[in-house]
mmCIF file of C-alpha atoms in Angstrom:
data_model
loop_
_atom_site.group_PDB
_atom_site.id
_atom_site.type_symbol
_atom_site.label_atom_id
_atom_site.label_comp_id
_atom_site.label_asym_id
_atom_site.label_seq_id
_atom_site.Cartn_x
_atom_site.Cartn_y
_atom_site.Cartn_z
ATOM 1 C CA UNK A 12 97.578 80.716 111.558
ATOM 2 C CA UNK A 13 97.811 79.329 114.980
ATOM 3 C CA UNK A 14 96.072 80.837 117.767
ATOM 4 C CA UNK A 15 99.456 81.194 120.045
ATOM 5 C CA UNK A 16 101.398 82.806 117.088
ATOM 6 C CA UNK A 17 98.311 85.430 116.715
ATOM 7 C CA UNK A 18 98.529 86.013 120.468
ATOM 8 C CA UNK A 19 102.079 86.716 120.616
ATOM 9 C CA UNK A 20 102.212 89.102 117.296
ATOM 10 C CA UNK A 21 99.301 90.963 118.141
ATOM 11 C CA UNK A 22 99.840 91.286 121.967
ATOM 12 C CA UNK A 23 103.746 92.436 120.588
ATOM 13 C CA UNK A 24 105.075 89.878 122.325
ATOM 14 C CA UNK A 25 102.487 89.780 125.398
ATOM 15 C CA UNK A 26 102.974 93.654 126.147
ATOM 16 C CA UNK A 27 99.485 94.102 125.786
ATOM 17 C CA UNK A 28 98.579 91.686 128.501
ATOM 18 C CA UNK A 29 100.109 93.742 131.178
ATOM 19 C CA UNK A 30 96.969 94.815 133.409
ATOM 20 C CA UNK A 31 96.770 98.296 133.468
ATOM 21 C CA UNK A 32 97.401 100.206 129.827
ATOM 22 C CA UNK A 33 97.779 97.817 127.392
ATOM 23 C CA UNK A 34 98.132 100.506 124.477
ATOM 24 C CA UNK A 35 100.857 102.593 126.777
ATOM 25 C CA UNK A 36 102.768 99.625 126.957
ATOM 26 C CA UNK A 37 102.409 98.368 123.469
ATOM 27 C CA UNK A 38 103.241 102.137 122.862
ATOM 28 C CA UNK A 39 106.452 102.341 125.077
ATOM 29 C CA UNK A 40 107.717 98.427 123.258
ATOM 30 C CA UNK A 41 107.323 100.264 119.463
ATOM 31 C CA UNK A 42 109.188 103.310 120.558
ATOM 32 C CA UNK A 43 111.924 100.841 122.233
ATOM 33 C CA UNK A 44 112.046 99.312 118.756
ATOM 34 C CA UNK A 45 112.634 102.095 116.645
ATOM 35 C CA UNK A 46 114.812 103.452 118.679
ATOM 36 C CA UNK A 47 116.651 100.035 118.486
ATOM 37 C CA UNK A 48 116.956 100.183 115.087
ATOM 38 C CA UNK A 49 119.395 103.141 115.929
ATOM 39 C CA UNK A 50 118.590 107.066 114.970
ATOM 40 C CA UNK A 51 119.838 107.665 111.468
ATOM 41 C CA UNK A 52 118.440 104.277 109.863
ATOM 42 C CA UNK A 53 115.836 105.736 107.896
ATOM 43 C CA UNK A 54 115.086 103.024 105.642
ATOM 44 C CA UNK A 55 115.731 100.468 108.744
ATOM 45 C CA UNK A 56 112.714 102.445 110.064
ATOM 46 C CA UNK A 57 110.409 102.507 107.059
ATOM 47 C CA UNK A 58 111.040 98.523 106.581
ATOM 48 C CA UNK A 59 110.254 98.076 110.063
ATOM 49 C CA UNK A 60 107.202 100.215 109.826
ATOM 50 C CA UNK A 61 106.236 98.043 106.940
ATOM 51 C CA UNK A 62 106.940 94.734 108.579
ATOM 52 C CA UNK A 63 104.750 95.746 111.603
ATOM 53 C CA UNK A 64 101.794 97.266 109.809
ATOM 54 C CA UNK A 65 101.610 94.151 107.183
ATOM 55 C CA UNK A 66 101.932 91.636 110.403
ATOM 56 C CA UNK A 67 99.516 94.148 112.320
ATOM 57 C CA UNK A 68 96.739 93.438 109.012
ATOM 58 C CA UNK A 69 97.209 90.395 109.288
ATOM 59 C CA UNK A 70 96.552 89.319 112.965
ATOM 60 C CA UNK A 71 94.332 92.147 114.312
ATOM 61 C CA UNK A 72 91.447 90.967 112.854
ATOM 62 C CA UNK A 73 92.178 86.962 113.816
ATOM 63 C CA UNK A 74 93.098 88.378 117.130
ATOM 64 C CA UNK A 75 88.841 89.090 117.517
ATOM 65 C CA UNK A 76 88.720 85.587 117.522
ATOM 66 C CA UNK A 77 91.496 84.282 119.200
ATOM 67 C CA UNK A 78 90.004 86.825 122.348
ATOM 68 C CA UNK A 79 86.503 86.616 121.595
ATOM 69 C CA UNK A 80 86.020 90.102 121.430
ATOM 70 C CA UNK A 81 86.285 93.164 118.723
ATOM 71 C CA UNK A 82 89.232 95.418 118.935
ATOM 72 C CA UNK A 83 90.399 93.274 122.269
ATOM 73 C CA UNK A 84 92.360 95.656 124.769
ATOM 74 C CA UNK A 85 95.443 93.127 124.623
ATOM 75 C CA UNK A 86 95.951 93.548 120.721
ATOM 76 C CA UNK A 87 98.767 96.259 120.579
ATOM 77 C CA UNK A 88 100.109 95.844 116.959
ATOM 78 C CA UNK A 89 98.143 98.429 116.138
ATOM 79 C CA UNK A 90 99.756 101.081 118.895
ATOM 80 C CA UNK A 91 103.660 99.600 117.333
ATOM 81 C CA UNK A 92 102.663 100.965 113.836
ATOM 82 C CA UNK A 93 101.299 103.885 114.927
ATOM 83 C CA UNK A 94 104.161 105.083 117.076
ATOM 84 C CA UNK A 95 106.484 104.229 114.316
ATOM 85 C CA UNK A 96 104.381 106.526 112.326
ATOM 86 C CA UNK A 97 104.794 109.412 114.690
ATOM 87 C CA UNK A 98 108.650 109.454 114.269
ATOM 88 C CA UNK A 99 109.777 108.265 110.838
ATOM 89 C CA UNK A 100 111.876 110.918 109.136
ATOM 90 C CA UNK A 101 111.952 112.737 111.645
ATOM 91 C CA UNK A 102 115.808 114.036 113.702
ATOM 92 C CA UNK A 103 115.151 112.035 116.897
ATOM 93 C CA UNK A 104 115.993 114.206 120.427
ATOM 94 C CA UNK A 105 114.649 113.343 124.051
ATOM 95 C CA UNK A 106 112.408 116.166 123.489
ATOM 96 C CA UNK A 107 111.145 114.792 120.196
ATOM 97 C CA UNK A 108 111.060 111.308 121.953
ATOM 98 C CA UNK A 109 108.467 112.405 124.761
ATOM 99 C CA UNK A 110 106.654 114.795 123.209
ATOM 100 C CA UNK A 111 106.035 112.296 120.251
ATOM 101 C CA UNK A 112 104.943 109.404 122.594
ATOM 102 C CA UNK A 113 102.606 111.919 124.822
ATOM 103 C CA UNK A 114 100.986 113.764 121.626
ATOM 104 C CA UNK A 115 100.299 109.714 119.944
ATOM 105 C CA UNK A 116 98.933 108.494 123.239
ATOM 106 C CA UNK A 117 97.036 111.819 123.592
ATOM 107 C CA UNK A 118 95.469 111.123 119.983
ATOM 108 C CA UNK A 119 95.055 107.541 120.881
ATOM 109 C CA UNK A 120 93.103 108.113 123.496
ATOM 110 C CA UNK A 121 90.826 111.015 122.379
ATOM 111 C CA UNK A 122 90.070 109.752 118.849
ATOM 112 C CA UNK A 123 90.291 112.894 117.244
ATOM 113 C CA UNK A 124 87.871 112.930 114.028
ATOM 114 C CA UNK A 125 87.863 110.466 111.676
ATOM 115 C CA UNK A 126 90.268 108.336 113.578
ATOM 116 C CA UNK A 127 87.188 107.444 116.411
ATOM 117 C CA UNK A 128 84.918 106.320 112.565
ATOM 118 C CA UNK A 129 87.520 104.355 111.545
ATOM 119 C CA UNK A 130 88.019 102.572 114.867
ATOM 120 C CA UNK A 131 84.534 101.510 113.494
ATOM 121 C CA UNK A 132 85.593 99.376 110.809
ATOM 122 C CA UNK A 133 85.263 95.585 110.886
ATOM 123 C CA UNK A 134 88.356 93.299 111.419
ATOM 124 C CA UNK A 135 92.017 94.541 111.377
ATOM 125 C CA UNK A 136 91.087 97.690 109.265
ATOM 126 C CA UNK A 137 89.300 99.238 112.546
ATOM 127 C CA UNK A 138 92.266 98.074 114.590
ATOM 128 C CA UNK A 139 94.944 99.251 112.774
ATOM 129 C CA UNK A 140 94.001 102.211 110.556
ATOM 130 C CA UNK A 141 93.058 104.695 113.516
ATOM 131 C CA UNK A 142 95.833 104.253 115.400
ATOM 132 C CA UNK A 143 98.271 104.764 112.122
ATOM 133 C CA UNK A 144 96.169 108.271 111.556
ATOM 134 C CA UNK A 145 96.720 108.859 115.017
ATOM 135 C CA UNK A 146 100.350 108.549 114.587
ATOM 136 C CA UNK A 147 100.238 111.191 111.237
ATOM 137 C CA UNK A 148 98.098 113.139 113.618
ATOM 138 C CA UNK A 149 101.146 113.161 116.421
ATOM 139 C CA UNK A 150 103.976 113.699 113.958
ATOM 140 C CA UNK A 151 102.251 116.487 112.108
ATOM 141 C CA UNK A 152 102.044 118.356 115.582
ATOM 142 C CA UNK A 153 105.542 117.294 116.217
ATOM 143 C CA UNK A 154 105.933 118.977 112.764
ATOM 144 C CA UNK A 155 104.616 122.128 113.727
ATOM 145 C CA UNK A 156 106.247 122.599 117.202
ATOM 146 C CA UNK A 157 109.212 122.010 115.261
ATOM 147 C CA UNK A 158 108.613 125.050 113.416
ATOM 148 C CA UNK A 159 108.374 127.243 116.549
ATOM 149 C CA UNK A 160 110.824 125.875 118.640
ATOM 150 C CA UNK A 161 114.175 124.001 118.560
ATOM 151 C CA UNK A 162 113.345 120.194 119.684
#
């Protein structure tokens, strides 16, 4: 695959070259997505989902070499997934909106256990699979707020 077409799927089309917070902004561009794929399209959101994740497998790991680094900062495919994560099947409100995205960046950046051993793995497994159990981490809190009050 060529180097500029691994750059601009793993960056999600150069979000994650902004320079401060890659991973909010790579964050904020998924949620933009899904929401752009409108609020009752459930399956829209699950192909999606898949789409990103499968493309997210595939470039993380070439991304390492395109950057010349493991798990480069830029790389953001991995946030995308994981924010779809937080919200699929789920009734979509503001509150449900900002509370998701704080609670995934929350879990993003605190690593909650396993997802900091995973982050371990080689290649596009340690790129991609903690930030997708971050986002299960985020939508089961989302979950359980749910259950206590109205979002």
């Amino acid at each position: 695959m060529k180097r500029h077409l691994i750059k601009l799927l793993a960056t999600f089309f150069y979000l994650g070259e902004m320079p401060f917070a890659p991973g909010t902004w790579g964050s904020a561009g998924g949620m933009l997505l899904y929401l752009a794929i409108g609020a009752e399209t459930t399956i829209g959101h699950v192909c999606a989902f898949a789409a990103v994740t499968l493309i997210g497998f595939l470039v993380a790991g070439r991304a390492e070499g395109v950057f010349g680094t493991r798990d480069p900062k830029p790389v953001v495919i991995d946030e995308v997934a994981g924010i779809f994560l937080v919200f699929l099947g789920l009734r979509l409100t503001w509150p449900v909106i900002l509370l998701g995205f704080i609670l995934y960046r929350l879990f993003d950046i605190l690593k909650p256990p396993p997802a900091r051993r995973l982050e371990r793995l080689a290649g596009s497994a340690g790129i991609m699979l903690d930030d997708l159990l971050c986002g299960l981490y985020a939508q089961a809190v989302l979950r359980l707020v749910g259950l206590l009050v109205k979002l």
